[in-house]
GROMACS .gro file of C-alpha atoms in nm:
model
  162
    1UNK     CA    1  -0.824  -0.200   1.427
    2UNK     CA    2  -0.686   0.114   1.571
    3UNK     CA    3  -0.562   0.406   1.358
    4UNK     CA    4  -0.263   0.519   1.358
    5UNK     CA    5  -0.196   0.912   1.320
    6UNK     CA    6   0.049   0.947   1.032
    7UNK     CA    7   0.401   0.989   1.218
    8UNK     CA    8   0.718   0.829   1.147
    9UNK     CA    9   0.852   0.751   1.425
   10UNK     CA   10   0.668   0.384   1.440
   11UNK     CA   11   0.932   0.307   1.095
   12UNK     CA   12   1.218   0.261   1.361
   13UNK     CA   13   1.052   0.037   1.583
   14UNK     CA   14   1.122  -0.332   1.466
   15UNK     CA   15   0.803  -0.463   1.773
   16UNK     CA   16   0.561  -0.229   1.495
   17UNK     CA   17   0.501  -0.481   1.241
   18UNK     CA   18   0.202  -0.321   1.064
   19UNK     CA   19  -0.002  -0.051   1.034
   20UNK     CA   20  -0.383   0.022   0.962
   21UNK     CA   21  -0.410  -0.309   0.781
   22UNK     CA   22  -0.667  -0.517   0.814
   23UNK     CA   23  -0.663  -0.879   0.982
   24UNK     CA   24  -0.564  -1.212   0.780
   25UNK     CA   25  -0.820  -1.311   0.583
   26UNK     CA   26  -0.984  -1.571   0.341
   27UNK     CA   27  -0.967  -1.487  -0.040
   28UNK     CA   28  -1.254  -1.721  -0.142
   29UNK     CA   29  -1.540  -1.525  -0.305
   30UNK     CA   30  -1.845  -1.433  -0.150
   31UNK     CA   31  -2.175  -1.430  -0.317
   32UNK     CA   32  -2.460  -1.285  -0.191
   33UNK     CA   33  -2.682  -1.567  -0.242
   34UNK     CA   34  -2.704  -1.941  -0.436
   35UNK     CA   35  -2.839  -1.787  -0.740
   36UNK     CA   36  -2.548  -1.541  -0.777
   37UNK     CA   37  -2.338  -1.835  -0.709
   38UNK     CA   38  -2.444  -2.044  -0.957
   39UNK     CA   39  -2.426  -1.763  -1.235
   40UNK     CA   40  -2.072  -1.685  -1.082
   41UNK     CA   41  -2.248  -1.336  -1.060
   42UNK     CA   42  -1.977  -1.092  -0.840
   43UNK     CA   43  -2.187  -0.853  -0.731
   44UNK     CA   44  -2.046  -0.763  -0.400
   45UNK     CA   45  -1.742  -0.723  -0.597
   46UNK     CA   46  -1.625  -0.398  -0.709
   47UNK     CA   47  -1.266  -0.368  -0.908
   48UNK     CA   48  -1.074  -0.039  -0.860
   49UNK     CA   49  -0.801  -0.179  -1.116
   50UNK     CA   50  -0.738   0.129  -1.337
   51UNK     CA   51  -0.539   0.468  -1.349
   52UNK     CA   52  -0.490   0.609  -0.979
   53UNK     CA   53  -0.323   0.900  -0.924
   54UNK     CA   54   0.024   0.882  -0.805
   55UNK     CA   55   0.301   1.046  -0.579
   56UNK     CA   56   0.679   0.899  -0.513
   57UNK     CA   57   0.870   1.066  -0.272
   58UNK     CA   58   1.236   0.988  -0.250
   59UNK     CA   59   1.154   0.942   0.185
   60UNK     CA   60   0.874   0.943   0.419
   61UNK     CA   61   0.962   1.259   0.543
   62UNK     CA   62   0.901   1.428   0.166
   63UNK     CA   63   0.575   1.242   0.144
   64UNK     CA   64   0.230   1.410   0.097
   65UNK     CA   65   0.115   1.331   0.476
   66UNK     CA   66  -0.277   1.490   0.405
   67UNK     CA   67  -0.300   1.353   0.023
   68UNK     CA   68  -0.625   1.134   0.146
   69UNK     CA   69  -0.834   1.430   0.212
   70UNK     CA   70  -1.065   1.549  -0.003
   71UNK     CA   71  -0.949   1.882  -0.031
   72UNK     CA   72  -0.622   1.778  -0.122
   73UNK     CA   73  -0.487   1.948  -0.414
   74UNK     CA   74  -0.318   1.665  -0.569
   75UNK     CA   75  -0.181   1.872  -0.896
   76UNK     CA   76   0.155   1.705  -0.856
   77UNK     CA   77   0.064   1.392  -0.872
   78UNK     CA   78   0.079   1.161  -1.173
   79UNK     CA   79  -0.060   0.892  -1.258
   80UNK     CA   80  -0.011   0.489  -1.244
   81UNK     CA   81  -0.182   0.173  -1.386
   82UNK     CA   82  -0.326  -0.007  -1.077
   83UNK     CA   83  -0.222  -0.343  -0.997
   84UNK     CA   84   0.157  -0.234  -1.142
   85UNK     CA   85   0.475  -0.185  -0.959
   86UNK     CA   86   0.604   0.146  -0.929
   87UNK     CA   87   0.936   0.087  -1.056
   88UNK     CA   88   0.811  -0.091  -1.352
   89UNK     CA   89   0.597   0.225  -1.403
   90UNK     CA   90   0.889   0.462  -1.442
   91UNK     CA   91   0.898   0.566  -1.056
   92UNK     CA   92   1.229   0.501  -0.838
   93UNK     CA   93   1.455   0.208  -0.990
   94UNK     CA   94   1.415  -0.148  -1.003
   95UNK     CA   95   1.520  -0.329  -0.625
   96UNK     CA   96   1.459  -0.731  -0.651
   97UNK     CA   97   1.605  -0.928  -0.948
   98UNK     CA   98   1.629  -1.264  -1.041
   99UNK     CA   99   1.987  -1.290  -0.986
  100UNK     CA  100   2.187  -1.154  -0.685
  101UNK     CA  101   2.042  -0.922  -0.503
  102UNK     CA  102   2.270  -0.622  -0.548
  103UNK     CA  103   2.401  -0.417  -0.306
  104UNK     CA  104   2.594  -0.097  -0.397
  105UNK     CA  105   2.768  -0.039  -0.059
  106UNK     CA  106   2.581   0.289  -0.002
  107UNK     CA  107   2.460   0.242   0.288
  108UNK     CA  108   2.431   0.005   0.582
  109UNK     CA  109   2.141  -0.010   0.833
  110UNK     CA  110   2.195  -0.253   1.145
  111UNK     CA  111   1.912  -0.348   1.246
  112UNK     CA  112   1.727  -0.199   1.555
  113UNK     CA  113   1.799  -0.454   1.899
  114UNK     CA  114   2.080  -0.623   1.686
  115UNK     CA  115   2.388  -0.696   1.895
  116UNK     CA  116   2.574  -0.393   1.744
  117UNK     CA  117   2.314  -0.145   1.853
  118UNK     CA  118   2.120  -0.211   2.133
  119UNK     CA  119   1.805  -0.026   2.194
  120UNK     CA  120   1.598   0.097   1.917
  121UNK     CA  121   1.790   0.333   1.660
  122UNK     CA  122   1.521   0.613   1.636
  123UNK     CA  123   1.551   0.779   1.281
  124UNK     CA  124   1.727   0.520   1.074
  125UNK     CA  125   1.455   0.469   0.841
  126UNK     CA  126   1.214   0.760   0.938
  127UNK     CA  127   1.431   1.014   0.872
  128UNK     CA  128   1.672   0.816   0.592
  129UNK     CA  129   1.768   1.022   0.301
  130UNK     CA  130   1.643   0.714   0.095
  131UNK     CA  131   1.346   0.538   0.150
  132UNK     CA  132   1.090   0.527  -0.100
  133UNK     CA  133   0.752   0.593  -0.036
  134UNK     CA  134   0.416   0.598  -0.262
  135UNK     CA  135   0.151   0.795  -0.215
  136UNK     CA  136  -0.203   0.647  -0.429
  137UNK     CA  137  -0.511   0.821  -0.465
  138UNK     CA  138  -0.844   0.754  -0.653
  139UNK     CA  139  -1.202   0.897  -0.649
  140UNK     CA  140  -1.473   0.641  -0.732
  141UNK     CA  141  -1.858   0.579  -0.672
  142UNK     CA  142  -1.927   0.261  -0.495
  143UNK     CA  143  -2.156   0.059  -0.694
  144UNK     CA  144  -2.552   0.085  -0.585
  145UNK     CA  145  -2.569  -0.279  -0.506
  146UNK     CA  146  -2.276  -0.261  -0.212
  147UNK     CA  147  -2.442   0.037  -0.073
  148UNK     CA  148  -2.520  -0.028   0.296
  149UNK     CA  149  -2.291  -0.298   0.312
  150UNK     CA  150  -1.942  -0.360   0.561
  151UNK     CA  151  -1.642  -0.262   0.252
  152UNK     CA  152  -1.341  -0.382   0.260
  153UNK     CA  153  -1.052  -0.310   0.044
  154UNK     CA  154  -0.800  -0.587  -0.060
  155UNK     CA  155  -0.585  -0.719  -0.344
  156UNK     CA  156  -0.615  -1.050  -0.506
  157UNK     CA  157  -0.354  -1.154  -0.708
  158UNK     CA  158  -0.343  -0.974  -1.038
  159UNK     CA  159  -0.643  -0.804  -0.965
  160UNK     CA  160  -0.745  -0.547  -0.702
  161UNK     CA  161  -1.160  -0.546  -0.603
  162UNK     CA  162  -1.323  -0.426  -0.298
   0.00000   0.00000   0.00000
């Protein structure tokens, strides 16, 4: 998986379907052996569910672009319950509902190659006014027992784990 440097401008192009994320994958559980099997013993598990530190910026543009480096100074951030939603946790508003979607007539993207714009629209959601971003951050010691070992971060269901 190649990198990506943090700039926008990949937001606008609709052929850019993700970024740094890893390959499909199985969520069975892996044990490291029968025994731990058997004892439904998780020990190449580790959850990172708990309170993260937290930044919402109203755009991408207004986002914290070096807040993963250690000598961040992350003083502005907050903090959030992880798993949550951020809009349940008091950040930004609440989008989906389980009625009709609503749409305030604000604004109205067309999408990139769509008939009424041809050609890629270059800043229509890198540089929108609106277009929420989060920012997460937490510091943790990886337990002794996945030391030395390929980690991988993912979310299952309610509950995060490496």
């Amino acid at each position: 998986m190649a990198m990506v440097k943090p700039e926008l401008s990949w937001l606008d192009d609709p052929e850019i379907f993700r970024v740094n994320v890893l390959p499909a994958h199985s969520d069975h559980r892996f044990y490291e052996n029968e025994r731990d099997f058997e004892e439904k013993k998780d020990s190449l598990y580790q959850s990172l569910n708990g309170d993260w530190q937290f930044f919402w910026s109203e755009n991408a543009s207004r986002r914290p672009a070096n807040f993963y480096r250690e000598d961040f100074d992350a003083a502005d951030f907050g903090k959030i319950p992880v798993p949550c939603h951020i809009e349940l946790a008091g950040y930004d508003r609440i989008h989906y509902i389980n009625t009709m979607y609503p749409w305030e007539g604000h604004q109205y993207r067309r999408p990139a190659y769509s008939l009424e714009g041809i050609g890629k629209q270059t800043g229509q959601f890198s540089q929108a006014k609106y277009n929420p971003v989060g920012s997460y951050r937490r510091v943790f010691d990886l337990d002794k027992n996945l030391l030395g070992k390929r980690i991988c971060y993912f979310c299952r269901s309610a509950s995060c784990r490496l």
